[in-house]
Coordinates of C-alpha atoms (C1' of nucleotides) in Angstrom, one line a residue:
Chain A
X1 CA 209.4 67.7 350.3
X2 CA 205.8 68.9 348.8
X3 CA 204.3 66.9 346.9
X4 CA 204.4 67.6 343.0
X5 CA 201.1 67.6 340.9
X6 CA 200.8 64.1 339.0
X7 CA 202.3 64.8 335.6
X8 CA 199.1 64.8 333.2
X9 CA 200.1 64.7 329.6
X10 CA 197.0 64.5 327.0
X11 CA 197.0 63.4 323.5
X12 CA 194.0 64.5 321.5
X13 CA 193.3 62.7 318.3
X14 CA 190.6 64.1 315.9
X15 CA 188.4 61.1 314.6
X16 CA 188.7 60.8 311.0
X17 CA 189.3 64.1 310.4
X18 CA 189.5 64.4 306.6
X19 CA 186.4 62.3 306.0
X20 CA 184.6 64.4 309.2
X21 CA 185.5 67.4 307.4
X22 CA 184.2 66.6 304.3
X23 CA 180.8 65.4 305.1
X24 CA 180.7 68.6 307.3
X25 CA 180.7 70.4 303.7
X26 CA 179.2 67.6 301.8
X27 CA 176.1 66.5 304.3
X28 CA 174.5 64.8 301.0
X29 CA 177.4 62.3 301.2
X30 CA 176.5 60.7 304.6
X31 CA 176.3 57.1 304.7
X32 CA 177.7 56.5 301.2
X33 CA 181.0 55.0 300.2
X34 CA 183.3 58.0 300.1
X35 CA 187.1 58.2 299.4
X36 CA 189.5 61.0 299.7
X37 CA 192.8 61.0 297.6
X38 CA 193.9 60.7 294.0
X39 CA 196.1 63.3 292.1
X40 CA 194.7 66.8 292.9
X41 CA 195.3 68.2 289.7
X42 CA 192.4 65.8 287.5
X43 CA 189.8 65.5 291.3
X44 CA 189.8 69.2 291.5
X45 CA 188.9 70.4 288.2
X46 CA 186.3 67.3 288.5
X47 CA 184.6 68.6 291.3
X48 CA 182.4 71.5 290.4
X49 CA 183.7 73.8 293.3
X50 CA 183.6 76.6 291.0
X51 CA 180.1 77.0 290.7
X52 CA 179.2 79.5 292.8
X53 CA 175.4 79.8 292.2
X54 CA 174.1 77.3 294.6
X55 CA 175.3 75.9 298.0
X56 CA 177.7 73.1 298.7
X57 CA 175.3 71.3 300.5
X58 CA 172.9 71.5 297.3
X59 CA 175.1 69.8 294.8
X60 CA 173.2 66.8 293.8
X61 CA 175.0 63.5 295.0
X62 CA 174.5 62.1 291.1
X63 CA 177.1 65.0 290.2
X64 CA 179.7 63.9 292.4
X65 CA 182.8 62.1 290.5
X66 CA 183.3 58.8 290.9
X67 CA 186.2 56.5 291.7
X68 CA 185.5 54.4 288.6
X69 CA 185.8 57.3 286.2
X70 CA 189.2 58.1 287.7
X71 CA 192.6 57.8 285.6
X72 CA 196.0 58.0 286.9
X73 CA 198.1 57.5 289.7
X74 CA 197.4 57.9 293.5
X75 CA 196.4 56.8 296.5
X76 CA 193.9 56.8 298.8
X77 CA 194.5 59.5 301.9
X78 CA 191.3 57.8 303.9
X79 CA 187.9 56.6 303.2
X80 CA 184.7 56.9 305.1
X81 CA 183.2 53.7 307.0
X82 CA 180.9 52.8 304.5
X83 CA 184.0 52.7 301.6
X84 CA 185.7 50.4 303.8
X85 CA 183.5 48.0 304.1
X86 CA 184.1 47.3 300.7
X87 CA 187.9 47.1 301.6
X88 CA 189.6 49.6 300.5
X89 CA 191.5 51.7 302.5
X90 CA 194.6 54.6 303.1
X91 CA 197.4 54.0 301.3
X92 CA 195.8 51.8 298.6
X93 CA 196.2 52.5 295.0
X94 CA 193.2 53.9 293.4
X95 CA 193.0 52.0 290.6
X96 CA 192.7 48.7 293.0
X97 CA 190.0 50.3 294.9
X98 CA 188.0 51.4 292.0
X99 CA 187.7 47.5 291.2
X100 CA 186.6 47.1 294.7
X101 CA 183.8 50.1 295.1
X102 CA 183.4 51.4 291.7
X103 CA 180.5 53.6 292.9
X104 CA 182.2 55.3 295.4
X105 CA 182.8 59.3 295.3
X106 CA 185.8 60.7 295.0
X107 CA 186.7 63.7 296.5
X108 CA 190.2 65.7 296.3
X109 CA 192.3 66.2 299.3
X110 CA 191.3 69.7 300.3
X111 CA 194.1 70.7 302.5
X112 CA 193.0 74.4 303.2
X113 CA 189.8 73.0 304.5
X114 CA 191.5 70.8 306.7
X115 CA 194.0 73.4 308.1
X116 CA 191.2 75.6 308.4
X117 CA 189.3 73.2 311.1
X118 CA 192.5 72.4 312.6
X119 CA 193.2 75.9 313.4
X120 CA 189.7 75.9 314.6
X121 CA 189.8 73.0 317.2
X122 CA 193.3 74.0 318.2
X123 CA 192.7 77.6 319.1
X124 CA 189.8 76.0 321.5
X125 CA 192.2 74.0 323.3
X126 CA 194.7 76.4 323.9
X127 CA 191.9 78.9 325.3
X128 CA 191.2 75.6 328.0
X129 CA 194.8 74.2 328.5
X130 CA 197.6 76.8 326.7
X131 CA 200.6 73.8 327.1
X132 CA 200.0 72.4 323.4
X133 CA 201.9 70.6 321.1
X134 CA 201.1 70.1 317.5
X135 CA 201.5 67.0 316.1
X136 CA 200.2 67.8 312.6
X137 CA 197.1 68.6 311.2
X138 CA 194.7 66.3 313.4
X139 CA 196.8 65.8 317.0
X140 CA 197.7 67.5 319.5
X141 CA 199.7 66.8 322.8
X142 CA 198.3 69.0 325.6
X143 CA 199.9 69.1 329.3
X144 CA 197.1 69.1 331.5
X145 CA 199.3 69.3 335.0
X146 CA 198.9 72.9 336.0
X147 CA 195.8 73.5 334.4
X148 CA 192.8 74.0 336.9
X149 CA 190.9 71.0 336.8
X150 CA 193.4 69.1 335.3
X151 CA 194.1 67.0 337.8
X152 CA 190.4 65.7 338.2
X153 CA 189.1 61.7 337.9
X154 CA 193.3 61.9 336.3
X155 CA 192.4 64.4 333.7
X156 CA 188.8 62.6 332.8
X157 CA 187.3 65.9 333.5
X158 CA 189.1 68.3 331.7
X159 CA 189.3 66.1 328.7
X160 CA 185.5 65.7 328.4
X161 CA 185.1 69.3 328.6
X162 CA 187.7 70.0 325.7
X163 CA 185.9 67.4 323.7
X164 CA 182.7 69.2 324.8
X165 CA 184.0 72.8 323.6
X166 CA 185.3 71.1 319.8
X167 CA 182.6 69.7 319.2
X168 CA 180.3 72.8 319.9
X169 CA 182.4 74.9 317.7
X170 CA 182.7 72.8 314.7
X171 CA 180.5 69.6 315.1
X172 CA 183.9 67.2 315.2
X173 CA 184.9 64.5 317.5
X174 CA 187.6 63.4 318.8
X175 CA 189.2 61.1 320.9
X176 CA 191.6 61.8 324.3
X177 CA 194.3 59.8 326.2
X178 CA 195.5 60.9 329.5
X179 CA 198.5 59.6 331.2
X180 CA 202.2 60.2 332.9
X181 CA 203.8 61.2 329.5
X182 CA 203.3 61.6 325.4
X183 CA 204.1 58.0 324.8
X184 CA 201.4 56.1 327.1
X185 CA 198.9 59.1 326.2
X186 CA 199.2 58.6 322.2
X187 CA 198.6 54.7 323.0
X188 CA 195.8 55.5 325.2
X189 CA 193.7 57.9 323.0
X190 CA 193.2 55.1 321.0
X191 CA 191.7 52.9 323.3
X192 CA 188.1 54.1 323.0
X193 CA 187.7 55.3 319.1
X194 CA 185.6 57.3 318.3
X195 CA 185.0 60.0 321.0
X196 CA 186.6 58.0 323.4
X197 CA 188.5 59.3 326.9
X198 CA 191.2 56.9 328.3
X199 CA 193.0 57.4 331.4
X200 CA 196.2 55.7 332.0
X201 CA 198.3 55.9 335.4
X202 CA 201.5 54.3 335.8
X203 CA 200.0 51.3 338.0
X204 CA 198.0 50.5 334.7
X205 CA 201.2 49.5 332.2
X206 CA 201.0 45.9 333.1
X207 CA 197.4 45.6 332.6
X208 CA 196.6 48.1 329.7
X209 CA 200.2 48.8 328.0
X210 CA 202.0 45.1 328.1
X211 CA 199.0 43.2 326.3
X212 CA 199.4 45.4 323.4
X213 CA 201.6 44.7 320.4
X214 CA 205.0 46.3 319.9
X215 CA 203.9 47.8 317.0
X216 CA 201.3 50.3 319.3
X217 CA 204.7 52.4 320.5
X218 CA 204.9 55.5 318.7
X219 CA 208.2 54.9 316.8
X220 CA 208.1 51.0 316.3
X221 CA 207.2 50.8 312.6
X222 CA 207.0 47.9 310.2
X223 CA 211.0 47.1 309.9
X224 CA 211.6 47.5 314.1
X225 CA 208.5 45.4 314.5
X226 CA 209.6 42.7 311.9
X227 CA 213.1 42.3 313.7
X228 CA 211.3 42.0 317.3
X229 CA 209.1 39.5 316.1
X230 CA 211.9 37.4 314.7
X231 CA 213.6 37.3 318.1
X232 CA 210.0 36.1 319.7
X233 CA 209.2 39.6 320.5
X234 CA 205.5 40.1 320.0
X235 CA 204.0 42.4 323.0
X236 CA 204.9 45.1 324.7
X237 CA 205.3 43.3 327.9
X238 CA 207.9 40.6 326.0
X239 CA 209.7 43.7 324.5
X240 CA 210.3 45.1 328.6
X241 CA 211.2 41.4 329.7
X242 CA 213.5 41.1 326.8
X243 CA 217.4 40.8 327.8
X244 CA 218.9 44.5 327.3
X245 CA 222.0 42.8 326.1
X246 CA 219.9 41.2 323.4
X247 CA 218.1 44.0 322.3
X248 CA 221.6 46.2 322.2
X249 CA 223.2 43.3 320.0
X250 CA 220.3 43.7 317.5
X251 CA 219.2 47.2 317.6
X252 CA 222.5 49.1 318.8
X253 CA 223.1 51.1 322.0
X254 CA 220.8 53.8 321.3
X255 CA 217.8 52.3 320.2
X256 CA 217.4 49.5 322.5
X257 CA 217.9 51.9 325.5
X258 CA 215.0 53.5 323.7
X259 CA 212.8 50.4 323.0
X260 CA 213.7 49.0 326.9
X261 CA 212.3 52.3 328.4
X262 CA 209.6 52.7 326.0
X263 CA 208.2 49.1 327.2
X264 CA 208.4 50.3 330.4
X265 CA 206.2 53.2 329.6
X266 CA 208.9 55.7 330.9
X267 CA 209.2 58.9 327.9
X268 CA 210.6 62.2 329.5
X269 CA 210.0 64.5 326.6
X270 CA 208.6 67.8 327.1
X271 CA 205.3 69.1 325.4
X272 CA 206.9 71.8 322.8
X273 CA 204.7 74.7 322.3
X274 CA 206.5 75.9 319.6
X275 CA 208.9 74.4 316.9
X276 CA 210.4 75.7 313.7
X277 CA 210.3 74.0 310.6
X278 CA 213.8 72.0 309.3
X279 CA 213.4 71.7 305.5
X280 CA 210.6 72.6 303.3
X281 CA 209.8 70.4 300.0
X282 CA 208.1 69.9 297.0
X283 CA 207.6 66.7 295.1
X284 CA 205.5 65.3 291.8
X285 CA 204.8 61.8 290.6
X286 CA 204.5 61.6 287.0
X287 CA 201.6 60.3 285.0
X288 CA 204.1 57.8 283.4
X289 CA 207.9 57.2 284.0
X290 CA 210.0 59.8 282.5
X291 CA 213.2 59.2 281.2
X292 CA 215.8 61.9 281.5
X293 CA 217.5 62.2 278.1
X294 CA 214.0 61.6 275.9
X295 CA 211.6 63.4 278.4
X296 CA 214.0 66.1 278.7
X297 CA 211.9 69.0 278.3
X298 CA 209.0 67.4 280.1
X299 CA 211.0 66.9 283.2
X300 CA 213.1 70.6 283.1
X301 CA 209.8 71.9 283.1
X302 CA 208.5 70.2 286.1
X303 CA 211.6 70.4 287.8
X304 CA 212.0 74.3 287.2
X305 CA 208.3 74.3 288.5
X306 CA 209.3 72.5 291.6
X307 CA 211.9 74.6 292.3
X308 CA 209.5 77.8 292.3
X309 CA 207.1 76.2 294.5
X310 CA 209.3 76.2 297.2
X311 CA 210.5 79.6 296.7
X312 CA 207.0 80.8 297.2
X313 CA 206.7 78.0 299.9
X314 CA 210.0 79.7 301.7
X315 CA 208.6 83.1 300.7
X316 CA 205.4 83.1 302.2
X317 CA 205.9 81.4 305.3
X318 CA 209.2 83.6 305.7
X319 CA 212.3 81.1 305.8
X320 CA 215.5 81.1 303.8
X321 CA 218.0 77.7 303.3
X322 CA 221.0 77.0 302.3
X323 CA 221.0 72.8 301.8
X324 CA 219.0 72.1 298.4
X325 CA 218.5 68.7 297.6
X326 CA 216.7 66.8 294.9
X327 CA 215.2 63.5 295.4
X328 CA 214.6 60.6 292.6
X329 CA 212.1 58.1 292.6
X330 CA 212.9 55.5 290.1
X331 CA 210.3 53.4 288.0
X332 CA 211.2 50.3 290.2
X333 CA 210.5 52.4 293.5
X334 CA 214.3 53.0 294.8
X335 CA 215.0 56.5 296.0
X336 CA 218.1 58.5 295.5
X337 CA 218.8 61.5 296.7
X338 CA 221.4 64.4 296.7
X339 CA 222.2 67.6 298.3
X340 CA 224.1 70.7 297.6
X341 CA 224.9 73.3 300.3
X342 CA 225.4 76.8 299.0
X343 CA 227.3 79.8 300.9
X344 CA 224.4 82.0 301.2
X345 CA 221.1 81.2 302.6
X346 CA 218.1 81.9 299.8
X347 CA 214.5 81.8 299.2
X348 CA 214.9 82.7 295.5
X349 CA 213.8 79.8 292.6
X350 CA 216.7 80.8 290.2
X351 CA 219.4 80.0 292.8
X352 CA 217.3 77.0 294.1
X353 CA 217.2 75.9 290.5
X354 CA 220.8 76.4 290.0
X355 CA 222.1 74.6 293.3
X356 CA 219.1 71.6 292.6
X357 CA 220.8 71.3 289.4
X358 CA 224.3 70.9 291.3
X359 CA 223.2 68.1 293.2
X360 CA 220.8 66.5 290.1
X361 CA 224.5 66.5 288.0
X362 CA 225.9 63.9 290.5
X363 CA 222.5 61.6 290.6
X364 CA 222.4 58.6 288.6
X365 CA 219.6 58.7 285.7
X366 CA 220.2 55.6 283.8
X367 CA 216.5 54.5 285.2
X368 CA 213.3 56.1 284.0
X369 CA 212.1 58.4 286.7
X370 CA 208.7 58.2 288.5
X371 CA 209.0 61.0 291.1
X372 CA 211.4 64.1 291.1
X373 CA 211.7 66.1 294.6
X374 CA 213.1 69.4 295.4
X375 CA 214.3 70.1 298.8
X376 CA 215.5 73.2 300.6
X377 CA 217.2 72.4 304.3
X378 CA 218.8 74.2 306.6
X379 CA 216.6 77.0 307.3
X380 CA 216.5 80.0 309.3
X381 CA 213.6 82.6 309.6
X382 CA 214.7 85.0 307.1
X383 CA 215.6 87.9 309.2
X384 CA 218.2 86.2 310.8
X385 CA 219.5 84.5 307.4
X386 CA 219.9 88.3 306.3
X387 CA 220.8 89.6 309.2
X388 CA 223.6 86.9 308.9
X389 CA 224.8 87.6 305.5
X390 CA 225.1 91.2 306.4
X391 CA 226.9 90.2 309.5
X392 CA 229.5 88.2 307.1
X393 CA 229.9 90.7 304.8
X394 CA 230.5 93.3 307.1
X395 CA 233.5 90.9 308.5
X396 CA 234.9 90.8 305.1
X397 CA 234.4 87.6 303.6
X398 CA 234.1 87.0 299.8
X399 CA 230.8 87.7 298.2
X400 CA 229.8 83.9 298.0
X401 CA 226.4 84.8 296.2
X402 CA 228.1 86.4 293.2
X403 CA 230.9 83.5 293.0
X404 CA 228.4 81.0 293.2
X405 CA 226.0 82.9 290.5
X406 CA 229.0 83.3 288.0
X407 CA 229.7 79.8 288.6
X408 CA 226.2 78.3 288.1
X409 CA 225.6 80.6 285.2
X410 CA 228.4 78.1 283.5
X411 CA 227.4 75.1 284.2
X412 CA 224.7 73.6 281.4
X413 CA 221.5 73.1 282.9
X414 CA 220.8 68.9 282.9
X415 CA 217.1 69.3 282.0
X416 CA 216.4 72.1 279.4
X417 CA 214.0 74.8 280.3
X418 CA 211.1 74.9 278.1
Chain B
dT1 C1' 196.5 50.7 285.7
dC2 C1' 199.7 48.3 292.8
dT3 C1' 202.1 51.4 295.9
dG4 C1' 200.9 60.3 297.0
dG5 C1' 203.0 64.0 299.2
dG6 C1' 205.2 67.0 303.1
dG7 C1' 207.8 66.5 306.5
dT8 C1' 211.3 65.2 311.3
dC9 C1' 214.9 62.2 313.1
dC10 C1' 218.8 59.2 313.1
dT11 C1' 222.5 56.4 311.5
dT12 C1' 226.1 55.5 308.3
dT13 C1' 229.2 57.1 305.1
dT14 C1' 232.2 60.3 302.8
dC15 C1' 235.2 64.0 303.0
dC16 C1' 237.9 67.6 304.3
dT17 C1' 241.1 69.5 308.2
dT18 C1' 244.0 69.4 311.5
Chain C
dT1 C1' 256.3 64.5 302.1
dC2 C1' 253.9 60.6 303.5
dT3 C1' 250.8 57.9 307.2
dG4 C1' 247.6 57.8 310.2
dA5 C1' 244.3 59.2 313.9
dA6 C1' 240.7 62.2 314.8
dG7 C1' 236.6 65.0 314.6
dG8 C1' 233.6 67.7 311.9
dA9 C1' 230.5 69.2 308.4
dA10 C1' 228.0 67.4 305.0
dA11 C1' 225.8 63.9 302.2
dA12 C1' 223.3 59.7 301.6
dG13 C1' 219.8 56.6 303.3
dG14 C1' 216.5 55.0 305.8
dA15 C1' 212.7 54.4 308.9
dC16 C1' 208.8 56.7 310.7
dC17 C1' 204.6 59.5 310.9
dC18 C1' 200.0 62.2 309.3

DNA sequence: TCTGGGGTCCTTTTCCTT
DNA sequence: TCTGAAGGAAAAGGACCC
């Protein structure tokens, strides 16, 4: 038996990523309360980014839009520390935040910028450690196990190297946790924020993990936590000690087995270096709740626009799908979804619009709508979808696309298009 | 003037076919 | 022809995450 290298998995989390990127662009806002979020339309217009006669860092602070001037729906995506001191924070409604801190600068969410910096810091990581899994725009898992130096000080040396390389290239800081698996690495990365490095070994489970709240386990959200609390289980240690039969009774066989393994720090999942999207969607919340009949025209226009946006997303990214769905959020925040699967893969707005219209017909529309969304799932890379269609055609199946089109053409659209 | 948008995954229900 | 079982796919909902 040869000694296998110790499995060393890192979780890297950028520190206050969106806010930090904005402060790189607008250093004049450093130390001021800044809130990022809101309906993007209004905020985009308010920010005078179109003025190219001066650099971004030269824009006087007095010209930035303030939270007190914002009208409309929306929530805070993130806030700087200076703003948090006033009690505002993520997911808070902007109107409520404006009462708490009206003088805060309000910046729109600028995903293009965050994506740009995201690609930069990820490229730096893969130069050093190629086995990296994307977990959204500001987080990754990295497998240190086989990387030269990845075992030194349990991974701390390599973590330090990556932190330094990212900071030198982008000016951004991050926190890293290194552990035997993804589950523990994710928890470890939160131990020392910001700019922290935490190394967890198997033998640290009882001292470092078991005292933590169950909610710290990635996958235990507010609902599961409340159910655990009701059973008198508050910490991960208590969860580890819980009777498996009791957990199975309340959570079912699969979830209870997972809970038990997680509490004991066990997680065999691999670091996946690539993944294919499963669905793409667009949704929008209206400025005011809309009525299916009275606001027909407005709804129809939004509906069509969402379909066009999803189609454009699919085409730009090179995917086609055949399960088209709609999502409705009613005035009382209840959500309904309806799906409709069509015969042929598509990335065309008109086809998506027709199929989504079919799905929408089955949805209850007696209440005012707060949000409307359109989703395309069952995705395949466009080349594969086209090859598949060619294969089924030569195999002699009916021209499902034509059938579908003529069928849909006879259906009156639910929302009239204007 | 509470409560965004874009995803993934899992469970349960429903429907269809054999 | 009816009935029930079984299994799979699709649909619907929910929890969770960033």
